[in-house]
Coordinates of C-alpha atoms and ligand atoms in Angstrom, one line a residue:
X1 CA -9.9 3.6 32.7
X2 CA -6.5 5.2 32.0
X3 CA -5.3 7.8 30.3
X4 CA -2.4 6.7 28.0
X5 CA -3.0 5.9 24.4
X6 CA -1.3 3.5 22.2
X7 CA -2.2 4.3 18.5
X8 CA -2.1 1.7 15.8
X9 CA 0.5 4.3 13.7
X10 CA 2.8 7.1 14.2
X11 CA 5.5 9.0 12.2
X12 CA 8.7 9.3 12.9
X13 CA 9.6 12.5 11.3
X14 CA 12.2 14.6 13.8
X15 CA 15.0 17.6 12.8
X16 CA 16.6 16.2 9.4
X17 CA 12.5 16.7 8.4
X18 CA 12.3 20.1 9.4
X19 CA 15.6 20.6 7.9
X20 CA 14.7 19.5 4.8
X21 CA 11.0 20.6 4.0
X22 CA 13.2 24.4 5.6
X23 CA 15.6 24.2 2.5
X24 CA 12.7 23.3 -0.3
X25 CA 10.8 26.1 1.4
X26 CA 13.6 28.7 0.9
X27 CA 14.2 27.6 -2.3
X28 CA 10.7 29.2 -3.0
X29 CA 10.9 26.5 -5.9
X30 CA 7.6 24.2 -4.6
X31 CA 6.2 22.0 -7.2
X32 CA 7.5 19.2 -9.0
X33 CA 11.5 20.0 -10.0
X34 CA 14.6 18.5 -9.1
X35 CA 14.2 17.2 -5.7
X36 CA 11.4 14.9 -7.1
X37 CA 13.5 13.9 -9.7
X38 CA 16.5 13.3 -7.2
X39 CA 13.7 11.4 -4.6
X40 CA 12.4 8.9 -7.8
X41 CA 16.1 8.5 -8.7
X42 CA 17.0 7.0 -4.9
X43 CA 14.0 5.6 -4.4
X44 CA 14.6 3.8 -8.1
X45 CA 18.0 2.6 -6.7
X46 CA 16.3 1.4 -3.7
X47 CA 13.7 -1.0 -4.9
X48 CA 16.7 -1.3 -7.9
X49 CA 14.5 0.3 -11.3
X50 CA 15.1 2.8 -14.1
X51 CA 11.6 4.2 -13.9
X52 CA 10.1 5.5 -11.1
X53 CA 7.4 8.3 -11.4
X54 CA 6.5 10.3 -8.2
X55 CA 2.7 11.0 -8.2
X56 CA 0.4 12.7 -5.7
X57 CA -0.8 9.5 -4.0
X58 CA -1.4 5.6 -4.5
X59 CA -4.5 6.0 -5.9
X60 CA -3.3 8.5 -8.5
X61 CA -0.6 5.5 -9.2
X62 CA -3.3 2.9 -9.6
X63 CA -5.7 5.1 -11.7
X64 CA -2.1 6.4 -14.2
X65 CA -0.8 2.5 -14.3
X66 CA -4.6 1.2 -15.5
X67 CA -4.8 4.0 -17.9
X68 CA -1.1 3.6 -19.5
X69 CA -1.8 0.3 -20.2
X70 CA -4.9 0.8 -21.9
X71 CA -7.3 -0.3 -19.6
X72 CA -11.0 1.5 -20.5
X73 CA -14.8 0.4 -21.0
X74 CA -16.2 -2.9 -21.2
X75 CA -12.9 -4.1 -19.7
X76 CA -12.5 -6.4 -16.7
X77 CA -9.8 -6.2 -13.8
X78 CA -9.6 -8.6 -11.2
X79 CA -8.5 -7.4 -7.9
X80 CA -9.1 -8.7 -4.5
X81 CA -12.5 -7.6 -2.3
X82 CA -10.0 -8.2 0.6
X83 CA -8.4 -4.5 0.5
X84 CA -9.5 -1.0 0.8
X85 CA -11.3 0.1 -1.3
X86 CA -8.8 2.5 -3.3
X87 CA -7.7 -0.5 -5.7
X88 CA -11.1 -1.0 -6.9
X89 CA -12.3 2.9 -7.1
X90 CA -9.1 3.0 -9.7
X91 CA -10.5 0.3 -11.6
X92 CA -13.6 2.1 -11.8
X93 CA -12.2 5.7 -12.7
X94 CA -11.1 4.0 -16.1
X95 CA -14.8 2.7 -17.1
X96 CA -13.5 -0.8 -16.4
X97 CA -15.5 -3.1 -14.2
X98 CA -13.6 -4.8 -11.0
X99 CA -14.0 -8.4 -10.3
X100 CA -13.5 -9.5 -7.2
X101 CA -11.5 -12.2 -6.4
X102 CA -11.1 -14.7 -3.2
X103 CA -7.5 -14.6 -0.7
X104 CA -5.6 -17.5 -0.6
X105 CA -6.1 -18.7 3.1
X106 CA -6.9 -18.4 6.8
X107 CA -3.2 -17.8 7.0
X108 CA -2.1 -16.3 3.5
X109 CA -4.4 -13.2 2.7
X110 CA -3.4 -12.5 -0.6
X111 CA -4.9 -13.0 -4.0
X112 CA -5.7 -16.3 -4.6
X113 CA -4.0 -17.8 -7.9
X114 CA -6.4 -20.4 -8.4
X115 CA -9.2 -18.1 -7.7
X116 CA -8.2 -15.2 -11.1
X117 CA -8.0 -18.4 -13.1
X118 CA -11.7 -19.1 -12.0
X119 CA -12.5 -15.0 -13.1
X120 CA -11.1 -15.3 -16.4
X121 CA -13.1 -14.3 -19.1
X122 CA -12.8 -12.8 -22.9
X123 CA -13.1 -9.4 -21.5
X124 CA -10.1 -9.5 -18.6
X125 CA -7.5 -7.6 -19.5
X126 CA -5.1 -7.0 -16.1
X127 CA -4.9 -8.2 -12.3
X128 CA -4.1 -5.5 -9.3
X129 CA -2.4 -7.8 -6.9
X130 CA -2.1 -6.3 -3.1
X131 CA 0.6 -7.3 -0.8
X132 CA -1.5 -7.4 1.8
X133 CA 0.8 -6.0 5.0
X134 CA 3.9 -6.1 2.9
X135 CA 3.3 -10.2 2.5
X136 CA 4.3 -10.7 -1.3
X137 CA 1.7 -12.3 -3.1
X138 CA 2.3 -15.3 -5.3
X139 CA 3.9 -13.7 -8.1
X140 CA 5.3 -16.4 -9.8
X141 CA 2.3 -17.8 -10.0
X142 CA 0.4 -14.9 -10.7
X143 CA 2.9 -14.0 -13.6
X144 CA 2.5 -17.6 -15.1
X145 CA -1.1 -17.1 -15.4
X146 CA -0.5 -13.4 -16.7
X147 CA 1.4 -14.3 -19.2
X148 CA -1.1 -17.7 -20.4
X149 CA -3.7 -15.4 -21.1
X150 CA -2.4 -12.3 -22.3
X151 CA -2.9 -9.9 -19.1
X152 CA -1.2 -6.9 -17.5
X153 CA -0.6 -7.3 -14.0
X154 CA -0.3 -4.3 -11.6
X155 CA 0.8 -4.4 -8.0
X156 CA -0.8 -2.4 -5.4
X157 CA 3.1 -2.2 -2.8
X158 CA 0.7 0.3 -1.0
X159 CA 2.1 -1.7 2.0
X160 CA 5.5 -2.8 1.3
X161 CA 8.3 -0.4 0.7
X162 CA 10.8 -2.7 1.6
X163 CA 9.3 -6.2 0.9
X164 CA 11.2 -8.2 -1.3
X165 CA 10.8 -11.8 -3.0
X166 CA 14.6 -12.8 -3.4
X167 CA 16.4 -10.7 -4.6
X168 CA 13.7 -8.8 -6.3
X169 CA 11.8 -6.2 -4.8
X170 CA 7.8 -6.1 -4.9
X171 CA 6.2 -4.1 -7.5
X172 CA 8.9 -4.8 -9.9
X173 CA 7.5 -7.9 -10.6
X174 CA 4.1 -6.8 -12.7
X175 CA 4.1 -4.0 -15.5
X176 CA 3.8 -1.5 -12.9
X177 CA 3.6 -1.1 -9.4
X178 CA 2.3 1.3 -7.3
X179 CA 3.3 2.7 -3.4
X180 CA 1.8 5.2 -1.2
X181 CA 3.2 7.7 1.2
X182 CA 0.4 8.5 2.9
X183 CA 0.4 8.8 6.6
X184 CA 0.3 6.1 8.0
X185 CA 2.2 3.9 5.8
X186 CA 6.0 2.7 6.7
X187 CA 7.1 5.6 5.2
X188 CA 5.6 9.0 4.8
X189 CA 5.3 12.3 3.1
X190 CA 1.8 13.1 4.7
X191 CA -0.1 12.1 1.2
X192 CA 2.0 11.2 -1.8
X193 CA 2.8 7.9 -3.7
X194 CA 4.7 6.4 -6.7
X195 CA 4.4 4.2 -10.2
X196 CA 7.3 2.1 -10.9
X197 CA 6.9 0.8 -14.6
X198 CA 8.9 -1.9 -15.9
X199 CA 9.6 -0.5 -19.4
X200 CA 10.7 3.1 -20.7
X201 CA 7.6 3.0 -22.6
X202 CA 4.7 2.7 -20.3
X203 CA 7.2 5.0 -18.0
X204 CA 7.0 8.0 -20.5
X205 CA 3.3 7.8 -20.9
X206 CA 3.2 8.0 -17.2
X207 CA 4.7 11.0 -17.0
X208 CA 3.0 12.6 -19.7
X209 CA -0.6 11.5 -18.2
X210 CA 0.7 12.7 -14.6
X211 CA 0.4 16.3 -15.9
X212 CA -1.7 16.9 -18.4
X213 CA -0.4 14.7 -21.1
X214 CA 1.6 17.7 -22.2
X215 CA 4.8 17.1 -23.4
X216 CA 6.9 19.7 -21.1
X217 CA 6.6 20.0 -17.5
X218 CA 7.3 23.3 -16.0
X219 CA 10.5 23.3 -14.2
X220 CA 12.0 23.0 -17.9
X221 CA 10.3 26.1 -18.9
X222 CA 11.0 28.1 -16.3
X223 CA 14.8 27.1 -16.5
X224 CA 14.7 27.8 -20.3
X225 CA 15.4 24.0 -21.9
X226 CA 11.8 24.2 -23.4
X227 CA 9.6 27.2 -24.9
X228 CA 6.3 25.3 -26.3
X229 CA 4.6 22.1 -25.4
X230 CA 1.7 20.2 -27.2
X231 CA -1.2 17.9 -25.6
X232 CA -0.7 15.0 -26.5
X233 CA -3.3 12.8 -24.4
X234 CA -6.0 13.2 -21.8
X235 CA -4.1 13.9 -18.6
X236 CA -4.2 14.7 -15.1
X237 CA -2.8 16.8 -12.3
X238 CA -1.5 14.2 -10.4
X239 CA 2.0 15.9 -9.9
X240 CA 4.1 15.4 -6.4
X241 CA 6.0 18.6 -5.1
X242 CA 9.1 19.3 -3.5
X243 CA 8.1 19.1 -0.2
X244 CA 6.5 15.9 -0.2
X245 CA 9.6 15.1 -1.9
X246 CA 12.1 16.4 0.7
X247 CA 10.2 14.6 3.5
X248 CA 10.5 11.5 1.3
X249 CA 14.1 11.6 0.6
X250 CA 14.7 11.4 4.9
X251 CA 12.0 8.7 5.2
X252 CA 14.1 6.8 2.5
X253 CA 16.9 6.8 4.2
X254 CA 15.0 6.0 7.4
X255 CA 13.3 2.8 6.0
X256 CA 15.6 0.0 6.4
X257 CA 15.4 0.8 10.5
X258 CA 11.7 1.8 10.9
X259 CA 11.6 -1.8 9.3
X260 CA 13.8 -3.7 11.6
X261 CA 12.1 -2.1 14.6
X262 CA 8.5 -3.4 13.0
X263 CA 9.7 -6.6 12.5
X264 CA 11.0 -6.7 16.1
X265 CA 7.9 -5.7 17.5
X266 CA 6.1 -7.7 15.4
X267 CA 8.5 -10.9 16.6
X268 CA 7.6 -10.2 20.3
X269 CA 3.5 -9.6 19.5
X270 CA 3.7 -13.4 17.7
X271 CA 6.0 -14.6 20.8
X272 CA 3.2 -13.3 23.6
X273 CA 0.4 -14.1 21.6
X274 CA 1.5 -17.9 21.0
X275 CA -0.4 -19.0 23.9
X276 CA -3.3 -17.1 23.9
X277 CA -5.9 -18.6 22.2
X278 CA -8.7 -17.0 20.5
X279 CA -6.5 -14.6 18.5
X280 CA -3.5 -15.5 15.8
X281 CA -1.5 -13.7 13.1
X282 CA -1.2 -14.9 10.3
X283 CA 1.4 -15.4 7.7
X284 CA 3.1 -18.0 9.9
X285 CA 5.1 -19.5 7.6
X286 CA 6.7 -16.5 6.1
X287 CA 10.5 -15.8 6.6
X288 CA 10.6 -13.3 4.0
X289 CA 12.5 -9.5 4.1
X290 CA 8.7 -8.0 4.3
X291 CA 7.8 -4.6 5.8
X292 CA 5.6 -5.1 8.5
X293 CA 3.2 -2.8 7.2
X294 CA -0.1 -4.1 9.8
X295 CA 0.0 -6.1 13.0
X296 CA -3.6 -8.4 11.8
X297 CA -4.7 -10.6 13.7
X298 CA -7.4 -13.2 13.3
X299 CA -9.8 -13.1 16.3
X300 CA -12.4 -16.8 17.0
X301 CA -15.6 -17.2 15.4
X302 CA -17.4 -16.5 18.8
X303 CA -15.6 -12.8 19.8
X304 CA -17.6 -9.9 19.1
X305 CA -15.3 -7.9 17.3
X306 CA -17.0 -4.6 17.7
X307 CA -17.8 -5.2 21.4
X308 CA -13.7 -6.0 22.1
X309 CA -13.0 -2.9 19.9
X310 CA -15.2 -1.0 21.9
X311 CA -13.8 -2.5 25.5
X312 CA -9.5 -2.3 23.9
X313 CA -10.6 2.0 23.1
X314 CA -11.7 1.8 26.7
X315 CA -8.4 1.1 27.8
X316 CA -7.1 3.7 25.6
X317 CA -5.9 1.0 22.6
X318 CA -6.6 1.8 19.1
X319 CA -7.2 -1.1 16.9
X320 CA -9.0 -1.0 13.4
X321 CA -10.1 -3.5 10.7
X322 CA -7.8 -3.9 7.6
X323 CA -9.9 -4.7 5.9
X324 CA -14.0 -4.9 5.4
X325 CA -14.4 -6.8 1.9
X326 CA -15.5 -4.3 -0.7
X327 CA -17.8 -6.3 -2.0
X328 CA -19.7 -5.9 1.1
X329 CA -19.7 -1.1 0.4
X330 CA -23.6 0.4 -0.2
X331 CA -21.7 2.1 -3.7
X332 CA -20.2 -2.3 -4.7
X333 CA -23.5 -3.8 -4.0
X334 CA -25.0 -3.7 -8.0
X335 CA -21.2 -5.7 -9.2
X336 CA -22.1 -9.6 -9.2
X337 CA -19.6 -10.9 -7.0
X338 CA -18.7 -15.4 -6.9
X339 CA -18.7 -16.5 -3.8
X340 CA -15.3 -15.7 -1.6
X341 CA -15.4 -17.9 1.2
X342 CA -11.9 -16.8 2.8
X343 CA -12.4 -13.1 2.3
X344 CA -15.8 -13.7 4.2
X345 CA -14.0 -15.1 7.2
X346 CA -11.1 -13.2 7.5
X347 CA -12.8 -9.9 6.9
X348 CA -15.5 -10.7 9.3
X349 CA -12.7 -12.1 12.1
X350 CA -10.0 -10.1 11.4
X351 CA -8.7 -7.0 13.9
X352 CA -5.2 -5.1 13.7
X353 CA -3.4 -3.9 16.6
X354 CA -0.9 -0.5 17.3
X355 CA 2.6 -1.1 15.2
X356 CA 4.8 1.2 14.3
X357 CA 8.8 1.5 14.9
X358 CA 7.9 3.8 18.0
X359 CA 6.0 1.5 19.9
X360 CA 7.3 0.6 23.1
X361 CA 7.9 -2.9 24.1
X362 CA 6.3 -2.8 27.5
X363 CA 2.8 -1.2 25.3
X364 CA 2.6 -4.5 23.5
X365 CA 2.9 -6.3 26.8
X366 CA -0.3 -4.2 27.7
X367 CA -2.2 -4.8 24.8
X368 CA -2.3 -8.7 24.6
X369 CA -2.3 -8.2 28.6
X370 CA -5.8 -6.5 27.7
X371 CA -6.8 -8.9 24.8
X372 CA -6.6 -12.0 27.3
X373 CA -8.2 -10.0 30.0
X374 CA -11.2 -9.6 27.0
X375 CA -11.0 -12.7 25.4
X376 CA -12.3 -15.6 27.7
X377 CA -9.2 -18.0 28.0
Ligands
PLP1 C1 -3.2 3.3 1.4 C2 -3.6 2.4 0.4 C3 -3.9 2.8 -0.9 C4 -4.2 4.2 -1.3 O1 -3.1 5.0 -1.0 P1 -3.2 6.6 -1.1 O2 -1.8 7.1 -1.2 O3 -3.8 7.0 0.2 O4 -4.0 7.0 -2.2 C5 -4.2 1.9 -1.9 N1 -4.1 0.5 -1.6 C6 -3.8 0.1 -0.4 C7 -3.8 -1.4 -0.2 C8 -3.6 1.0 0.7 O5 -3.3 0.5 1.9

């Protein structure tokens, strides 16, 4: 036994934090007001669009995006089964029914292109892509097919602030895209997350549904530019507030680094584990500017992956599964599902290990250390 601990994630929040979540505090102006609007503004120029909306988290995002585009009942969406399980719950908020679709490879988990063509029928209206890790999925492709057959697409960046295809960062590419803040994600304002839409319009009905679908939000009120508002859809609270926002703003600024240090920790897990065999990551031939969002590996058909979970905790080395295929949840089991023979394999073989920008180097020398010591050579 020992008694250090290497987690799989861990914030990086230090002074200019403090500082900032201080100032909003003394403000003693708390919910959604300028410092939101100056956070979607940078955070706009960052990912380089006109219409970013700040919402209360991810799934908020997914659930507003599906709704704005006029996704309801008797609709279909096809999303992968190879994700958690927020992209599919969103799906489901709107009345619509998720189908599941199949990942590309043992080495490229993201939606397979050939596998939505399969899924089309008269009834699908949009695809929720994931960039699984902050690998971008095939959007050219996926675009190509969008456009063939008349469908929004939406892209779950949950994972990939800072993952770009060219010159063009993801979730720009679809008719909205949708980020996360929470946690444990590369960057964080403890829960929180954001739409980008790529026109004005679906942008302003985002912002009405994100409160209320009235047609004022407070901070105008209270500082007199508006007296009355009307209701002018069926909307939500799903507002962020300035703190999130002011955390936010610093973990902005942050990114770029955080990501160089993931992708340098990432280099030197692919390095050490190129020998060992029974355990590889995948997404070997990408080169991109991605975010390093999970460390995944894919573990041999004969480990028990429970049983080396169980052994790594014992050494004090958190590891977790991104992720078990939906299809597989009690509350999934009644939505006929075509057979996904890559998401079977990779979700019952695949195991993520601690990365974060923190992580010391000599750490990941201990954790494949224990993963050879655990996995007979
Ligand atoms: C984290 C995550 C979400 C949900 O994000 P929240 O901000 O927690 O709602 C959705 N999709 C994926 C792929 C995620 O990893």
């Amino acid at each position: 036994m020992n008694n250090q601990n290497i987690y799989l994630s861990d914030i990086t929040y230090d002074a200019e934090e403090e500082k900032a979540v201080l100032e909003v505090l003394r403000s003693r102006w708390l919910t959604m007001g300028e410092v939101t609007k100056t956070f979607e503004k940078e955070f706009g120029d960052y990912i380089d669009s006109p219409h970013v909306m700040a919402v209360s988290n991810c799934t908020a995002a997914l659930h507003l995006a599906l709704i704005a585009l006029g996704i309801s009942d008797g609709d279909e969406v096809i999303v992968p089964s190879f994700t958690f399980v927020a992209t599919s719950n969103a799906v489901r908020y709107t009345g619509a029914a998720p189908v599941f679709a199949d990942i590309k490879s043992l080495d490229d988990w993201t939606i397979s292109p050939d596998s939505i063509r399969q899924l089309i029928t008269n009834r699908t209206r949009a695809v929720i892509v994931v960039h699984y890790g902050g690998y971008p999925c095939d959007m050219q492709a996926i675009m190509d097919i969008a456009k063939e057959h008349n469908l929004y697409v939406v892209e779950d960046a949950a994972h990939g602030p800072g993952s770009w295809i060219g010159s063009r960062h993801i979730g720009t590419w679809g008719d909205a895209g949708c980020f996360s803040f929470f946690s444990n994600k590369n960057m964080t304002s403890g829960e929180g997350g954001a739409i980008v839409a790529n026109n004005e319009e679906i942008a302003e009905r985002i912002k009405k549904l994100r409160s209320h679908g009235m047609t004022t939000v407070s901070w105008d009120r209270h500082h007199g530019h508006a007296y009355q508002y009307d209701v002018v859809s069926l909307g939500y609270n799903y507002r962020f507030d300035e703190l999130r926002a002011a955390l936010a703003r610093v973990q902005l600024k942050k990114l770029d680094l955080n990501n160089r240090k993931r992708a340098e920790r990432h280099a030197y897990y692919r390095d050490l584990l190129r020998n060992v065999s029974g355990v590889s990551i995948p997404f070997a031939q990408r080169g991109d500017k991605v975010s390093y969002h999970l460390l995944s590996v894919l573990l041999g058909e004969n480990t028990d992956r429970l049983d080396l979970m169980k052994k790594m905790r014992s050494f004090g080395i958190q590891t977790s599964v991104h992720y078990p295929p939906i299809h597989h949840f009690s509350n999934y089991r009644d939505i006929k599902t075509a057979p996904l023979p890559n998401t079977e394999i990779v979700g019952g073989r695949e195991l993520t290990l601690p990365l974060h920008p923190m992580l010391a180097l000599k750490d990941i020398e201990y954790v494949v250390q224990k993963l050879k010591e655990c996995i007979p050579q």
